[in-house]
Amino acid sequence: MTGPNVVARVGAMLRAVATAEPDGASTTELGKLAGLARPTAHRLLTALADEHLVSRDQKTGRWSLGPELYLLGVGAAQHHDVTDQARAVVTRLARETGESAFFSARRGDQTVCVLSEEGSFPLRSHVLQVGIRFPLGVASAGLAILSHLPAADVDDYFSREQPETSWGPAHSEAAIRKRIEQTRRAGYAVNPALLVEGSWGMAAAVFDRRGLPGWALSLTGVETRFRAGRRRELGRLLLEQAHELSGRLQG
């Protein structure tokens, strides 16, 4: 492994470790997530551990993100962190709805949750947490983003990714494309308990200066809180707040 090839594999491995947070994962599991043979995964993880970019639990053998990544992130946050601008909007969504509210960022073909606020309603969905990654089109945030990408970009995504492989037939290309059309008509995305039984999610895309969906605001909760009439209310609120936050980030 030399040059760009090793850089790509290191990137894939770090994203795999991030996907496995907060519990970590074994070498074999991370190799599968990164699309690498186990010996290659082990060599990369060992080298990354030497640089403190990943850490290994001596008892379980499971790998997690290392302390050096936190320090690198502190520096990068000065240029890329938009959570301060999103925090008030996420808090408002949680307060006004009683549901858990989230802010997720697009990273390539995935979304990663970067900010959360628990609502007041005692029953909650725990599908989404800060740091959790999902492929575009799987969770409501990723569906909202994917639905507002240009058609050519959507086609390119499906030429690279097949979410059905890991997430089941409910996430086939045909099924996701149907939900894309529904999202485009409504303006907001709905995930009707496709990840965890009884756990619903809704999201609206947030746009960057180029007019492209770079983030999403979402709400999650138990099914009984997402009846048809209330979904329309939540959808309107999500769109209003997403529009406001888009203006902040673009300005």
Coordinates of N, CA, C and O in Angstrom, one line a residue, residues 120-200:
S120 N -38.8 16.7 26.1 CA -39.4 16.5 27.4 C -40.3 15.3 27.5 O -40.6 14.8 28.6
F121 N -40.7 14.7 26.3 CA -41.6 13.6 26.4 C -40.8 12.4 27.0 O -39.7 12.1 26.5
P122 N -41.4 11.7 27.9 CA -40.6 10.7 28.7 C -40.2 9.5 27.8 O -39.2 8.8 28.1
L123 N -40.9 9.1 26.8 CA -40.6 8.0 25.9 C -39.8 8.5 24.7 O -40.2 9.4 24.0
R124 N -38.6 7.9 24.5 CA -37.7 8.4 23.5 C -37.2 7.3 22.6 O -37.2 6.2 23.0
S125 N -36.8 7.7 21.4 CA -36.1 6.8 20.5 C -34.6 7.0 20.7 O -34.2 8.1 20.8
H126 N -33.9 5.9 20.7 CA -32.4 6.0 20.9 C -31.6 5.6 19.7 O -30.5 5.1 19.8
V127 N -32.2 5.7 18.5 CA -31.6 5.3 17.3 C -30.4 6.2 17.0 O -29.3 5.7 16.6
L128 N -30.6 7.5 17.2 CA -29.6 8.5 16.7 C -28.9 9.1 17.9 O -29.5 9.4 19.0
Q129 N -27.6 9.2 17.8 CA -26.7 9.8 18.9 C -25.6 10.5 18.2 O -25.3 10.3 17.0
V130 N -25.0 11.5 18.9 CA -23.9 12.2 18.3 C -22.8 11.3 17.9 O -22.4 10.4 18.7
G131 N -22.3 11.4 16.7 CA -21.2 10.6 16.2 C -21.7 9.4 15.3 O -20.9 8.8 14.6
I132 N -23.0 9.1 15.4 CA -23.5 8.0 14.7 C -23.6 8.4 13.2 O -24.0 9.4 12.8
R133 N -23.2 7.4 12.3 CA -23.2 7.6 10.9 C -24.2 6.7 10.2 O -24.4 5.5 10.7
F134 N -24.9 7.2 9.2 CA -25.8 6.3 8.4 C -25.5 6.7 6.9 O -25.2 7.8 6.6
P135 N -25.7 5.7 6.0 CA -25.7 6.0 4.6 C -26.8 7.0 4.2 O -27.9 7.0 4.8
L136 N -26.6 7.8 3.2 CA -27.6 8.6 2.7 C -28.8 7.8 2.3 O -28.7 6.7 1.8
G137 N -30.0 8.3 2.7 CA -31.2 7.6 2.3 C -31.7 6.6 3.3 O -32.8 6.0 3.2
V138 N -30.9 6.3 4.4 CA -31.3 5.3 5.4 C -32.1 6.0 6.5 O -33.3 5.7 6.7
A139 N -31.5 6.8 7.3 CA -32.2 7.6 8.3 C -32.9 8.8 7.7 O -32.6 9.2 6.5
S140 N -33.8 9.4 8.4 CA -34.5 10.6 7.9 C -33.6 11.7 7.5 O -33.9 12.4 6.4
A141 N -32.6 12.0 8.2 CA -31.7 13.1 7.9 C -31.0 12.8 6.5 O -30.9 13.7 5.6
G142 N -30.5 11.6 6.3 CA -29.9 11.3 5.1 C -30.8 11.2 3.9 O -30.5 11.5 2.8
L143 N -32.1 10.8 4.2 CA -33.1 10.8 3.1 C -33.4 12.3 2.7 O -33.6 12.5 1.5
A144 N -33.5 13.2 3.7 CA -33.8 14.6 3.3 C -32.7 15.2 2.5 O -32.9 15.9 1.5
I145 N -31.4 14.9 2.8 CA -30.3 15.4 2.0 C -30.3 14.7 0.6 O -30.2 15.4 -0.4
L146 N -30.4 13.4 0.6 CA -30.4 12.7 -0.7 C -31.5 13.2 -1.7 O -31.3 13.4 -2.9
S147 N -32.6 13.5 -1.1 CA -33.8 13.9 -1.9 C -33.6 15.2 -2.6 O -34.3 15.5 -3.6
H148 N -32.8 16.1 -2.0 CA -32.6 17.4 -2.5 C -31.3 17.6 -3.3 O -30.9 18.7 -3.7
L149 N -30.6 16.5 -3.6 CA -29.4 16.5 -4.4 C -29.9 16.5 -5.9 O -31.0 16.0 -6.2
P150 N -29.1 17.0 -6.8 CA -29.4 16.9 -8.2 C -29.6 15.5 -8.7 O -29.0 14.6 -8.1
A151 N -30.4 15.2 -9.6 CA -30.8 13.9 -10.1 C -29.5 13.1 -10.4 O -29.4 11.9 -10.1
A152 N -28.5 13.7 -11.1 CA -27.3 13.0 -11.5 C -26.5 12.6 -10.3 O -25.9 11.5 -10.3
D153 N -26.5 13.4 -9.2 CA -25.8 13.0 -8.0 C -26.5 11.8 -7.3 O -25.8 11.0 -6.7
V154 N -27.8 11.8 -7.4 CA -28.6 10.7 -6.8 C -28.2 9.4 -7.6 O -28.0 8.3 -7.0
D155 N -28.2 9.5 -8.9 CA -27.8 8.3 -9.7 C -26.4 7.8 -9.4 O -26.1 6.6 -9.3
D156 N -25.5 8.8 -9.2 CA -24.1 8.4 -8.9 C -24.0 7.7 -7.5 O -23.2 6.8 -7.4
Y157 N -24.8 8.2 -6.6 CA -24.8 7.6 -5.3 C -25.2 6.1 -5.4 O -24.5 5.2 -4.8
F158 N -26.3 5.8 -6.1 CA -26.7 4.4 -6.2 C -25.8 3.6 -7.0 O -25.8 2.4 -6.9
S159 N -25.0 4.2 -7.8 CA -23.9 3.4 -8.6 C -22.8 3.0 -7.7 O -22.1 2.0 -8.0
R160 N -22.6 3.7 -6.5 CA -21.6 3.4 -5.6 C -22.1 2.6 -4.4 O -21.3 1.8 -3.8
E161 N -23.3 2.9 -4.0 CA -23.8 2.3 -2.7 C -25.1 1.5 -2.9 O -25.9 1.8 -3.8
Q162 N -25.2 0.4 -2.2 CA -26.4 -0.4 -2.1 C -26.8 -0.6 -0.7 O -26.4 -1.7 -0.1
P163 N -27.5 0.3 -0.1 CA -27.9 0.2 1.3 C -28.6 -1.0 1.7 O -28.5 -1.5 2.8
E164 N -29.3 -1.6 0.7 CA -30.0 -2.8 1.0 C -29.1 -3.9 1.5 O -29.6 -4.8 2.4
T165 N -27.9 -4.0 1.1 CA -27.0 -5.0 1.6 C -26.8 -5.1 3.1 O -26.8 -6.2 3.7
S166 N -26.7 -3.9 3.7 CA -26.6 -3.9 5.2 C -27.9 -3.6 5.9 O -28.0 -4.0 7.1
W167 N -28.8 -3.0 5.2 CA -30.0 -2.5 6.0 C -31.3 -3.2 5.6 O -32.4 -2.8 6.1
G168 N -31.2 -4.1 4.6 CA -32.4 -4.9 4.3 C -33.2 -4.4 3.2 O -33.0 -3.3 2.6
P169 N -34.2 -5.1 2.7 CA -35.0 -4.8 1.5 C -35.8 -3.5 1.6 O -36.1 -2.9 0.6
A170 N -36.1 -3.0 2.8 CA -36.8 -1.7 3.0 C -35.9 -0.6 2.5 O -36.4 0.5 2.3
H171 N -34.6 -0.9 2.3 CA -33.6 0.2 1.8 C -33.1 -0.2 0.5 O -31.9 0.1 0.2
S172 N -33.8 -0.9 -0.3 CA -33.4 -1.1 -1.7 C -33.5 0.2 -2.5 O -34.1 1.2 -2.0
E173 N -32.8 0.2 -3.6 CA -32.8 1.4 -4.4 C -34.2 1.8 -4.8 O -34.6 3.0 -4.7
A174 N -35.0 0.9 -5.2 CA -36.4 1.2 -5.6 C -37.2 1.8 -4.4 O -37.9 2.8 -4.6
A175 N -37.0 1.2 -3.2 CA -37.7 1.7 -2.1 C -37.3 3.1 -1.7 O -38.1 4.0 -1.4
I176 N -36.0 3.3 -1.7 CA -35.5 4.7 -1.4 C -35.9 5.7 -2.4 O -36.3 6.8 -2.1
R177 N -35.8 5.3 -3.7 CA -36.3 6.3 -4.7 C -37.7 6.7 -4.5 O -38.1 7.8 -4.8
K178 N -38.6 5.7 -4.1 CA -40.0 6.0 -3.9 C -40.1 7.1 -2.7 O -40.9 8.0 -2.8
R179 N -39.3 6.9 -1.7 CA -39.3 7.8 -0.5 C -38.7 9.1 -0.9 O -39.1 10.2 -0.4
I180 N -37.8 9.1 -1.9 CA -37.2 10.4 -2.4 C -38.4 11.2 -3.0 O -38.5 12.4 -2.8
E181 N -39.2 10.6 -3.8 CA -40.3 11.3 -4.5 C -41.3 11.8 -3.5 O -41.8 13.0 -3.6
Q182 N -41.6 11.0 -2.4 CA -42.5 11.5 -1.4 C -41.9 12.7 -0.6 O -42.6 13.6 -0.3
T183 N -40.6 12.6 -0.4 CA -39.9 13.7 0.3 C -39.9 15.0 -0.5 O -40.1 16.1 0.0
R184 N -39.7 14.9 -1.8 CA -39.7 16.1 -2.7 C -41.1 16.7 -2.7 O -41.2 17.9 -2.8
R185 N -42.1 15.9 -2.7 CA -43.5 16.4 -2.7 C -43.8 17.1 -1.4 O -44.4 18.2 -1.4
A186 N -43.4 16.5 -0.3 CA -43.7 17.1 1.0 C -42.8 18.2 1.4 O -43.1 19.1 2.2
G187 N -41.5 18.1 1.0 CA -40.5 19.0 1.4 C -39.6 18.5 2.6 O -38.5 18.9 2.8
Y188 N -40.2 17.5 3.3 CA -39.5 16.9 4.5 C -39.5 15.4 4.3 O -40.4 14.9 3.7
A189 N -38.6 14.7 5.0 CA -38.5 13.3 4.9 C -39.1 12.6 6.2 O -39.1 13.2 7.3
V190 N -39.7 11.4 6.0 CA -40.2 10.6 7.0 C -39.6 9.2 7.0 O -39.6 8.6 6.0
N191 N -39.2 8.8 8.2 CA -38.7 7.4 8.3 C -39.7 6.7 9.2 O -39.6 6.8 10.4
P192 N -40.6 5.9 8.7 CA -41.6 5.2 9.5 C -41.1 3.9 10.1 O -41.6 2.8 9.7
A193 N -40.3 4.1 11.1 CA -39.8 2.9 11.9 C -39.1 1.9 11.0 O -39.2 0.7 11.2
L194 N -38.3 2.3 10.0 CA -37.6 1.4 9.1 C -36.3 0.9 9.7 O -35.7 -0.1 9.3
L195 N -35.7 1.6 10.7 CA -34.5 1.2 11.4 C -34.7 0.4 12.6 O -34.2 -0.7 12.8
V196 N -35.6 0.9 13.5 CA -36.0 0.2 14.7 C -37.5 0.2 14.9 O -38.1 1.3 14.7
E197 N -38.1 -0.9 15.1 CA -39.6 -1.0 15.2 C -40.1 0.0 16.3 O -39.6 0.1 17.4
G198 N -41.1 0.8 15.9 CA -41.7 1.7 16.8 C -41.0 3.0 16.9 O -41.5 3.9 17.6
S199 N -39.9 3.2 16.2 CA -39.1 4.5 16.3 C -39.2 5.2 15.0 O -38.7 4.8 13.9
W200 N -39.8 6.4 15.0 CA -40.0 7.2 13.8 C -39.0 8.4 13.8 O -38.6 8.8 14.8

